[in-house]
Structure formats: structure tokens, C-alpha cells
Amino acid sequence: MIMNSILRTASVLLISASLHSSVFAAERGTAEEATALVKKAVAYLEANGKDKAFADFSNPKGAFVDRDLYIFVIDMDGLEWANGANAKIIGKNVLELKDADGNTMVKDFIKLANTKGKGWVDYSWPNPVTKKVDKKSTYLEKSGDVLIASGIYK
């Protein structure tokens, strides 16, 4: 009888942990989703122009924000033109911005955009969902004189 009770409790804990893990995973965007969001944003920018696109990318309740995925746009001089998670940074030069480990990741974004046109950059950044600093990988594509990006938290 005691053994059955222990087994039932262990089963409930395992199911609970599994459900929590699934919910936590559902809060996080995937690499495929981030890539698709950037491609959608590039097409949207090309179809609608900068003014409309940057405003829509910066709308935290809009079509370019999904859980912890959001679009941000930076020009080749480091000026932030759009950000779906932090409106306070829009209009600021973020070239010298450092991540939690002291890396100037914006310089890495620009270097990648100018050399390969697209790809991934790894760094540490505050997660807008959990409010904790997490490892992050950002996918970006250069479009004209800006880079359009979205990242996943790990």
C-alpha cells in the first residue's frame, strides 16, 4: 500500500514535470520560427517601405512579436530603427552596446550582414518573457542599408 502511494506520487511528479517542460518549451521560439519571422519581415519591408514596416515591427502586440521572438532593425552605423520588445532603444545608436558577457554583439551583427548577408550570432541577453539573462542566438538578414533580426533564447 505504501509502495503504491509512492509510485502514484512519483507518477504525478513526472507528469507534472513533463507538462511544465512542455509549457516552458512552448514559451520559446525555435530557430526555424525566428528564421521564418525574419524572412517575413524582410518581405514586408520590401513591400511596404521603411515607415510602415518599422512601425509594425515595433508594435509589441503586432504580427512581428511571438512569445520571446520579436523583430529588431539596426542600420550599418548601429542605429536601432525598430524593436518589438523595447521601444526605449529605438532611435538610439547601439553600436557599442554590450551583452551580459561584455561582447559588442551589434558590431558582430553588422560584420556578418556586410560579409555574408545573413546568418547567426550568439550572445547573452535579457529574455523578455522570463526577465532573466539567457544565451541567445540571433538570425539576421541584410536588406538594403539595414539588418533585420530575431533571436531565440536557449
Short mmCIF file of N, CA and C in Angstrom, two decimals:
data_model
loop_
_atom_site.label_atom_id
_atom_site.label_comp_id
_atom_site.label_asym_id
_atom_site.label_seq_id
_atom_site.Cartn_x
_atom_site.Cartn_y
_atom_site.Cartn_z
N MET A 1 0.82 -1.20 0.00
CA MET A 1 0.00 0.00 0.00
C MET A 1 0.87 1.27 0.00
N ILE A 2 1.88 1.29 0.83
CA ILE A 2 2.79 2.43 0.87
C ILE A 2 3.52 2.54 -0.46
N MET A 3 3.93 1.39 -1.00
CA MET A 3 4.64 1.39 -2.28
C MET A 3 3.74 1.94 -3.39
N ASN A 4 2.46 1.57 -3.42
CA ASN A 4 1.53 2.10 -4.43
C ASN A 4 1.39 3.61 -4.30
N SER A 5 1.33 4.09 -3.09
CA SER A 5 1.21 5.53 -2.84
C SER A 5 2.46 6.26 -3.34
N ILE A 6 3.62 5.68 -3.08
CA ILE A 6 4.88 6.28 -3.55
C ILE A 6 4.93 6.30 -5.07
N LEU A 7 4.53 5.18 -5.68
CA LEU A 7 4.52 5.10 -7.15
C LEU A 7 3.55 6.12 -7.75
N ARG A 8 2.37 6.25 -7.15
CA ARG A 8 1.40 7.25 -7.65
C ARG A 8 1.97 8.66 -7.53
N THR A 9 2.59 8.97 -6.40
CA THR A 9 3.19 10.29 -6.19
C THR A 9 4.30 10.53 -7.20
N ALA A 10 5.15 9.53 -7.43
CA ALA A 10 6.23 9.67 -8.40
C ALA A 10 5.67 9.89 -9.79
N SER A 11 4.61 9.17 -10.14
CA SER A 11 3.97 9.33 -11.47
C SER A 11 3.43 10.74 -11.64
N VAL A 12 2.77 11.24 -10.60
CA VAL A 12 2.21 12.60 -10.66
C VAL A 12 3.33 13.61 -10.82
N LEU A 13 4.44 13.44 -10.10
CA LEU A 13 5.55 14.37 -10.22
C LEU A 13 6.17 14.32 -11.61
N LEU A 14 6.32 13.13 -12.17
CA LEU A 14 6.87 13.01 -13.52
C LEU A 14 5.96 13.65 -14.56
N ILE A 15 4.67 13.42 -14.44
CA ILE A 15 3.71 14.03 -15.38
C ILE A 15 3.73 15.54 -15.23
N SER A 16 3.76 16.02 -13.99
CA SER A 16 3.80 17.45 -13.74
C SER A 16 5.06 18.08 -14.32
N ALA A 17 6.21 17.44 -14.11
CA ALA A 17 7.47 17.95 -14.66
C ALA A 17 7.44 17.96 -16.18
N SER A 18 6.87 16.92 -16.75
CA SER A 18 6.77 16.84 -18.20
C SER A 18 5.88 17.94 -18.75
N LEU A 19 4.76 18.18 -18.11
CA LEU A 19 3.85 19.25 -18.56
C LEU A 19 4.52 20.60 -18.42
N HIS A 20 5.20 20.83 -17.29
CA HIS A 20 5.90 22.10 -17.09
C HIS A 20 6.96 22.30 -18.17
N SER A 21 7.69 21.25 -18.47
CA SER A 21 8.72 21.33 -19.52
C SER A 21 8.11 21.66 -20.86
N SER A 22 6.96 21.06 -21.18
CA SER A 22 6.29 21.34 -22.46
C SER A 22 5.79 22.77 -22.52
N VAL A 23 5.23 23.26 -21.43
CA VAL A 23 4.74 24.64 -21.40
C VAL A 23 5.91 25.60 -21.54
N PHE A 24 7.01 25.32 -20.81
CA PHE A 24 8.19 26.19 -20.89
C PHE A 24 8.72 26.21 -22.31
N ALA A 25 8.80 25.03 -22.96
CA ALA A 25 9.28 24.97 -24.34
C ALA A 25 8.37 25.74 -25.27
N ALA A 26 7.07 25.71 -25.02
CA ALA A 26 6.11 26.41 -25.87
C ALA A 26 6.27 27.93 -25.77
N GLU A 27 6.84 28.41 -24.64
CA GLU A 27 7.07 29.84 -24.48
C GLU A 27 8.22 30.33 -25.33
N ARG A 28 9.07 29.43 -25.77
CA ARG A 28 10.27 29.79 -26.51
C ARG A 28 10.10 29.54 -28.00
N GLY A 29 10.54 30.52 -28.78
CA GLY A 29 10.54 30.34 -30.22
C GLY A 29 11.69 29.44 -30.64
N THR A 30 11.55 28.82 -31.80
CA THR A 30 12.58 27.94 -32.33
C THR A 30 13.43 28.67 -33.37
N ALA A 31 14.54 28.06 -33.74
CA ALA A 31 15.40 28.64 -34.77
C ALA A 31 14.64 28.76 -36.09
N GLU A 32 13.84 27.77 -36.40
CA GLU A 32 13.05 27.80 -37.63
C GLU A 32 12.04 28.94 -37.60
N GLU A 33 11.40 29.15 -36.44
CA GLU A 33 10.42 30.23 -36.32
C GLU A 33 11.09 31.60 -36.41
N ALA A 34 12.27 31.75 -35.80
CA ALA A 34 12.99 33.02 -35.88
C ALA A 34 13.39 33.33 -37.32
N THR A 35 13.89 32.32 -38.02
CA THR A 35 14.28 32.49 -39.42
C THR A 35 13.08 32.88 -40.26
N ALA A 36 11.97 32.19 -40.06
CA ALA A 36 10.74 32.49 -40.82
C ALA A 36 10.24 33.90 -40.51
N LEU A 37 10.33 34.33 -39.25
CA LEU A 37 9.88 35.68 -38.88
C LEU A 37 10.74 36.74 -39.55
N VAL A 38 12.05 36.52 -39.61
CA VAL A 38 12.93 37.48 -40.28
C VAL A 38 12.61 37.53 -41.77
N LYS A 39 12.44 36.40 -42.39
CA LYS A 39 12.11 36.37 -43.82
C LYS A 39 10.78 37.07 -44.10
N LYS A 40 9.81 36.86 -43.21
CA LYS A 40 8.52 37.55 -43.32
C LYS A 40 8.72 39.07 -43.19
N ALA A 41 9.58 39.49 -42.26
CA ALA A 41 9.83 40.91 -42.04
C ALA A 41 10.57 41.54 -43.23
N VAL A 42 11.53 40.82 -43.81
CA VAL A 42 12.24 41.33 -44.99
C VAL A 42 11.25 41.55 -46.13
N ALA A 43 10.39 40.57 -46.38
CA ALA A 43 9.39 40.70 -47.45
C ALA A 43 8.44 41.85 -47.16
N TYR A 44 8.05 42.01 -45.90
CA TYR A 44 7.14 43.08 -45.50
C TYR A 44 7.78 44.45 -45.72
N LEU A 45 9.04 44.57 -45.34
CA LEU A 45 9.77 45.82 -45.55
C LEU A 45 9.84 46.17 -47.03
N GLU A 46 10.17 45.19 -47.84
CA GLU A 46 10.29 45.43 -49.28
C GLU A 46 8.95 45.80 -49.91
N ALA A 47 7.86 45.24 -49.40
CA ALA A 47 6.52 45.50 -49.95
C ALA A 47 5.90 46.80 -49.43
N ASN A 48 6.26 47.22 -48.19
CA ASN A 48 5.56 48.33 -47.54
C ASN A 48 6.40 49.56 -47.25
N GLY A 49 7.71 49.47 -47.42
CA GLY A 49 8.58 50.61 -47.12
C GLY A 49 8.93 50.69 -45.65
N LYS A 50 9.96 51.50 -45.37
CA LYS A 50 10.50 51.59 -44.02
C LYS A 50 9.53 52.14 -42.98
N ASP A 51 8.85 53.24 -43.28
CA ASP A 51 8.00 53.86 -42.26
C ASP A 51 6.96 52.89 -41.72
N LYS A 52 6.20 52.28 -42.60
CA LYS A 52 5.15 51.35 -42.18
C LYS A 52 5.76 50.11 -41.54
N ALA A 53 6.79 49.55 -42.18
CA ALA A 53 7.39 48.32 -41.67
C ALA A 53 7.99 48.53 -40.28
N PHE A 54 8.76 49.59 -40.09
CA PHE A 54 9.41 49.80 -38.80
C PHE A 54 8.38 50.03 -37.70
N ALA A 55 7.30 50.74 -38.01
CA ALA A 55 6.24 50.94 -37.03
C ALA A 55 5.59 49.60 -36.66
N ASP A 56 5.32 48.78 -37.67
CA ASP A 56 4.68 47.48 -37.41
C ASP A 56 5.64 46.53 -36.69
N PHE A 57 6.92 46.55 -37.02
CA PHE A 57 7.89 45.70 -36.34
C PHE A 57 7.98 46.07 -34.85
N SER A 58 7.78 47.34 -34.54
CA SER A 58 7.93 47.84 -33.17
C SER A 58 6.67 47.72 -32.32
N ASN A 59 5.59 47.24 -32.91
CA ASN A 59 4.33 47.06 -32.17
C ASN A 59 4.41 45.79 -31.34
N PRO A 60 4.47 45.91 -30.00
CA PRO A 60 4.62 44.72 -29.17
C PRO A 60 3.43 43.75 -29.23
N LYS A 61 2.31 44.20 -29.76
CA LYS A 61 1.12 43.34 -29.89
C LYS A 61 0.86 42.98 -31.36
N GLY A 62 1.82 43.30 -32.23
CA GLY A 62 1.63 43.12 -33.66
C GLY A 62 2.05 41.76 -34.18
N ALA A 63 2.07 41.65 -35.48
CA ALA A 63 2.33 40.39 -36.18
C ALA A 63 3.81 39.99 -36.17
N PHE A 64 4.68 40.85 -35.66
CA PHE A 64 6.10 40.55 -35.68
C PHE A 64 6.66 40.31 -34.27
N VAL A 65 5.77 39.98 -33.34
CA VAL A 65 6.15 39.59 -31.99
C VAL A 65 5.38 38.31 -31.67
N ASP A 66 6.12 37.28 -31.25
CA ASP A 66 5.52 35.99 -30.93
C ASP A 66 6.28 35.37 -29.77
N ARG A 67 5.65 35.38 -28.58
CA ARG A 67 6.28 34.87 -27.36
C ARG A 67 7.59 35.61 -27.11
N ASP A 68 8.73 34.91 -27.15
CA ASP A 68 10.02 35.58 -26.93
C ASP A 68 10.70 35.96 -28.24
N LEU A 69 10.01 35.78 -29.36
CA LEU A 69 10.52 36.19 -30.67
C LEU A 69 10.00 37.59 -31.00
N TYR A 70 10.88 38.43 -31.49
CA TYR A 70 10.49 39.77 -31.93
C TYR A 70 11.50 40.24 -32.97
N ILE A 71 11.05 41.13 -33.82
CA ILE A 71 11.92 41.70 -34.84
C ILE A 71 12.60 42.95 -34.30
N PHE A 72 13.86 43.11 -34.64
CA PHE A 72 14.53 44.38 -34.43
C PHE A 72 15.33 44.71 -35.69
N VAL A 73 15.51 46.02 -35.90
CA VAL A 73 16.18 46.51 -37.11
C VAL A 73 17.27 47.50 -36.71
N ILE A 74 18.47 47.28 -37.27
CA ILE A 74 19.62 48.14 -37.00
C ILE A 74 20.27 48.48 -38.34
N ASP A 75 20.68 49.76 -38.50
CA ASP A 75 21.37 50.11 -39.75
C ASP A 75 22.87 49.82 -39.60
N MET A 76 23.62 50.02 -40.67
CA MET A 76 25.03 49.64 -40.69
C MET A 76 25.92 50.56 -39.85
N ASP A 77 25.34 51.63 -39.31
CA ASP A 77 26.06 52.52 -38.39
C ASP A 77 25.71 52.22 -36.94
N GLY A 78 24.79 51.27 -36.71
CA GLY A 78 24.42 50.89 -35.35
C GLY A 78 23.18 51.57 -34.81
N LEU A 79 22.44 52.30 -35.65
CA LEU A 79 21.22 52.97 -35.19
C LEU A 79 20.05 51.98 -35.20
N GLU A 80 19.35 51.90 -34.08
CA GLU A 80 18.19 51.00 -33.94
C GLU A 80 16.95 51.68 -34.52
N TRP A 81 16.34 51.06 -35.52
CA TRP A 81 15.18 51.63 -36.20
C TRP A 81 13.86 51.02 -35.74
N ALA A 82 13.90 49.81 -35.25
CA ALA A 82 12.68 49.14 -34.81
C ALA A 82 13.06 48.09 -33.77
N ASN A 83 12.12 47.86 -32.83
CA ASN A 83 12.35 46.82 -31.83
C ASN A 83 11.00 46.45 -31.21
N GLY A 84 10.59 45.22 -31.40
CA GLY A 84 9.30 44.75 -30.89
C GLY A 84 9.27 44.46 -29.41
N ALA A 85 10.41 44.48 -28.74
CA ALA A 85 10.45 44.18 -27.31
C ALA A 85 10.85 45.36 -26.45
N ASN A 86 11.46 46.39 -27.05
CA ASN A 86 11.96 47.50 -26.25
C ASN A 86 11.91 48.81 -27.04
N ALA A 87 10.82 49.51 -26.92
CA ALA A 87 10.64 50.77 -27.66
C ALA A 87 11.65 51.84 -27.22
N LYS A 88 12.16 51.76 -26.00
CA LYS A 88 13.08 52.77 -25.48
C LYS A 88 14.39 52.82 -26.26
N ILE A 89 14.74 51.74 -26.92
CA ILE A 89 16.01 51.68 -27.62
C ILE A 89 15.92 52.21 -29.06
N ILE A 90 14.70 52.36 -29.56
CA ILE A 90 14.50 52.85 -30.93
C ILE A 90 15.03 54.27 -31.04
N GLY A 91 15.79 54.53 -32.11
CA GLY A 91 16.36 55.85 -32.33
C GLY A 91 17.72 56.04 -31.67
N LYS A 92 18.19 55.04 -30.96
CA LYS A 92 19.48 55.14 -30.28
C LYS A 92 20.55 54.38 -31.07
N ASN A 93 21.78 54.86 -30.96
CA ASN A 93 22.88 54.15 -31.57
C ASN A 93 23.33 53.07 -30.58
N VAL A 94 23.27 51.82 -31.02
CA VAL A 94 23.57 50.68 -30.16
C VAL A 94 24.87 49.98 -30.55
N LEU A 95 25.68 50.64 -31.36
CA LEU A 95 26.92 50.04 -31.87
C LEU A 95 27.82 49.54 -30.75
N GLU A 96 27.91 50.28 -29.67
CA GLU A 96 28.80 49.91 -28.56
C GLU A 96 28.07 49.14 -27.46
N LEU A 97 26.80 48.81 -27.67
CA LEU A 97 26.03 48.06 -26.68
C LEU A 97 26.70 46.73 -26.40
N LYS A 98 26.80 46.38 -25.11
CA LYS A 98 27.45 45.13 -24.74
C LYS A 98 26.43 44.17 -24.13
N ASP A 99 26.66 42.88 -24.39
CA ASP A 99 25.81 41.87 -23.79
C ASP A 99 26.26 41.61 -22.35
N ALA A 100 25.64 40.65 -21.69
CA ALA A 100 25.94 40.36 -20.29
C ALA A 100 27.37 39.88 -20.08
N ASP A 101 28.00 39.41 -21.16
CA ASP A 101 29.38 38.93 -21.07
C ASP A 101 30.41 39.97 -21.54
N GLY A 102 29.93 41.18 -21.88
CA GLY A 102 30.83 42.25 -22.29
C GLY A 102 31.15 42.29 -23.78
N ASN A 103 30.45 41.48 -24.57
CA ASN A 103 30.67 41.44 -26.02
C ASN A 103 29.84 42.51 -26.74
N THR A 104 30.43 43.15 -27.74
CA THR A 104 29.70 44.14 -28.54
C THR A 104 29.05 43.41 -29.72
N MET A 105 27.92 42.79 -29.45
CA MET A 105 27.27 41.92 -30.44
C MET A 105 26.74 42.69 -31.64
N VAL A 106 26.40 43.97 -31.51
CA VAL A 106 25.91 44.73 -32.65
C VAL A 106 27.01 44.83 -33.71
N LYS A 107 28.23 45.01 -33.28
CA LYS A 107 29.35 45.01 -34.24
C LYS A 107 29.43 43.67 -34.97
N ASP A 108 29.16 42.58 -34.24
CA ASP A 108 29.14 41.25 -34.86
C ASP A 108 27.99 41.13 -35.86
N PHE A 109 26.83 41.70 -35.51
CA PHE A 109 25.68 41.69 -36.44
C PHE A 109 26.07 42.38 -37.75
N ILE A 110 26.64 43.58 -37.61
CA ILE A 110 26.98 44.39 -38.79
C ILE A 110 28.06 43.72 -39.63
N LYS A 111 29.06 43.15 -38.97
CA LYS A 111 30.11 42.45 -39.70
C LYS A 111 29.52 41.29 -40.50
N LEU A 112 28.67 40.50 -39.88
CA LEU A 112 28.03 39.38 -40.56
C LEU A 112 27.15 39.86 -41.71
N ALA A 113 26.36 40.90 -41.47
CA ALA A 113 25.48 41.45 -42.52
C ALA A 113 26.31 41.92 -43.72
N ASN A 114 27.43 42.57 -43.45
CA ASN A 114 28.26 43.11 -44.53
C ASN A 114 29.11 42.06 -45.25
N THR A 115 29.43 40.95 -44.57
CA THR A 115 30.28 39.94 -45.20
C THR A 115 29.49 38.80 -45.83
N LYS A 116 28.47 38.32 -45.13
CA LYS A 116 27.72 37.15 -45.62
C LYS A 116 26.27 37.47 -45.99
N GLY A 117 25.77 38.61 -45.50
CA GLY A 117 24.39 39.00 -45.81
C GLY A 117 23.34 38.41 -44.90
N LYS A 118 23.66 37.28 -44.26
CA LYS A 118 22.72 36.65 -43.33
C LYS A 118 23.45 35.61 -42.51
N GLY A 119 22.84 35.23 -41.38
CA GLY A 119 23.43 34.20 -40.54
C GLY A 119 23.07 34.40 -39.08
N TRP A 120 23.79 33.68 -38.22
CA TRP A 120 23.51 33.65 -36.77
C TRP A 120 24.65 34.25 -35.97
N VAL A 121 24.31 34.94 -34.86
CA VAL A 121 25.27 35.48 -33.90
C VAL A 121 24.83 35.05 -32.51
N ASP A 122 25.76 34.55 -31.70
CA ASP A 122 25.47 34.12 -30.33
C ASP A 122 25.94 35.16 -29.32
N TYR A 123 25.15 35.35 -28.26
CA TYR A 123 25.49 36.29 -27.18
C TYR A 123 24.55 36.04 -26.01
N SER A 124 24.63 36.83 -24.95
CA SER A 124 23.76 36.71 -23.78
C SER A 124 22.89 37.95 -23.68
N TRP A 125 21.58 37.75 -23.43
CA TRP A 125 20.66 38.89 -23.46
C TRP A 125 19.46 38.63 -22.56
N PRO A 126 18.86 39.70 -21.98
CA PRO A 126 17.66 39.52 -21.15
C PRO A 126 16.48 38.99 -21.99
N ASN A 127 15.87 37.94 -21.49
CA ASN A 127 14.71 37.34 -22.13
C ASN A 127 13.47 38.14 -21.73
N PRO A 128 12.68 38.66 -22.70
CA PRO A 128 11.51 39.46 -22.34
C PRO A 128 10.40 38.67 -21.66
N VAL A 129 10.41 37.35 -21.79
CA VAL A 129 9.38 36.51 -21.16
C VAL A 129 9.79 36.16 -19.73
N THR A 130 11.02 35.66 -19.55
CA THR A 130 11.46 35.21 -18.23
C THR A 130 12.08 36.32 -17.38
N LYS A 131 12.49 37.40 -18.04
CA LYS A 131 13.18 38.53 -17.39
C LYS A 131 14.56 38.14 -16.86
N LYS A 132 15.11 37.01 -17.31
CA LYS A 132 16.44 36.57 -16.91
C LYS A 132 17.38 36.67 -18.11
N VAL A 133 18.67 36.81 -17.83
CA VAL A 133 19.67 36.81 -18.90
C VAL A 133 19.87 35.37 -19.35
N ASP A 134 19.68 35.14 -20.64
CA ASP A 134 19.84 33.81 -21.23
C ASP A 134 20.83 33.89 -22.39
N LYS A 135 21.34 32.74 -22.76
CA LYS A 135 22.11 32.64 -24.01
C LYS A 135 21.12 32.87 -25.14
N LYS A 136 21.54 33.61 -26.14
CA LYS A 136 20.66 33.94 -27.25
C LYS A 136 21.43 33.76 -28.56
N SER A 137 20.73 33.29 -29.57
CA SER A 137 21.26 33.22 -30.93
C SER A 137 20.33 34.03 -31.81
N THR A 138 20.88 35.00 -32.51
CA THR A 138 20.07 35.86 -33.36
C THR A 138 20.35 35.57 -34.83
N TYR A 139 19.25 35.39 -35.57
CA TYR A 139 19.33 35.24 -37.02
C TYR A 139 19.07 36.61 -37.63
N LEU A 140 19.90 36.99 -38.61
CA LEU A 140 19.71 38.29 -39.26
C LEU A 140 19.88 38.16 -40.76
N GLU A 141 19.24 39.07 -41.46
CA GLU A 141 19.42 39.21 -42.91
C GLU A 141 19.57 40.68 -43.23
N LYS A 142 20.50 40.99 -44.12
CA LYS A 142 20.67 42.37 -44.58
C LYS A 142 19.63 42.64 -45.65
N SER A 143 18.99 43.79 -45.54
CA SER A 143 18.01 44.23 -46.54
C SER A 143 18.28 45.70 -46.82
N GLY A 144 18.89 45.98 -47.96
CA GLY A 144 19.27 47.36 -48.27
C GLY A 144 20.33 47.83 -47.30
N ASP A 145 20.03 48.92 -46.58
CA ASP A 145 21.01 49.50 -45.66
C ASP A 145 20.75 49.16 -44.19
N VAL A 146 19.91 48.15 -43.95
CA VAL A 146 19.62 47.73 -42.58
C VAL A 146 19.74 46.21 -42.46
N LEU A 147 19.84 45.77 -41.21
CA LEU A 147 19.74 44.35 -40.95
C LEU A 147 18.47 44.11 -40.15
N ILE A 148 17.79 43.04 -40.49
CA ILE A 148 16.55 42.67 -39.80
C ILE A 148 16.84 41.39 -39.06
N ALA A 149 16.47 41.35 -37.78
CA ALA A 149 16.89 40.24 -36.95
C ALA A 149 15.82 39.79 -35.97
N SER A 150 15.95 38.54 -35.55
CA SER A 150 15.16 37.97 -34.46
C SER A 150 15.98 36.85 -33.85
N GLY A 151 15.87 36.68 -32.54
CA GLY A 151 16.69 35.69 -31.90
C GLY A 151 15.91 34.72 -31.04
N ILE A 152 16.57 33.60 -30.77
CA ILE A 152 16.00 32.57 -29.90
C ILE A 152 16.79 32.53 -28.62
N TYR A 153 16.09 32.25 -27.53
CA TYR A 153 16.74 32.10 -26.24
C TYR A 153 16.94 30.61 -25.97
N LYS A 154 18.07 30.30 -25.36
CA LYS A 154 18.42 28.90 -25.12
C LYS A 154 18.36 28.55 -23.65
#
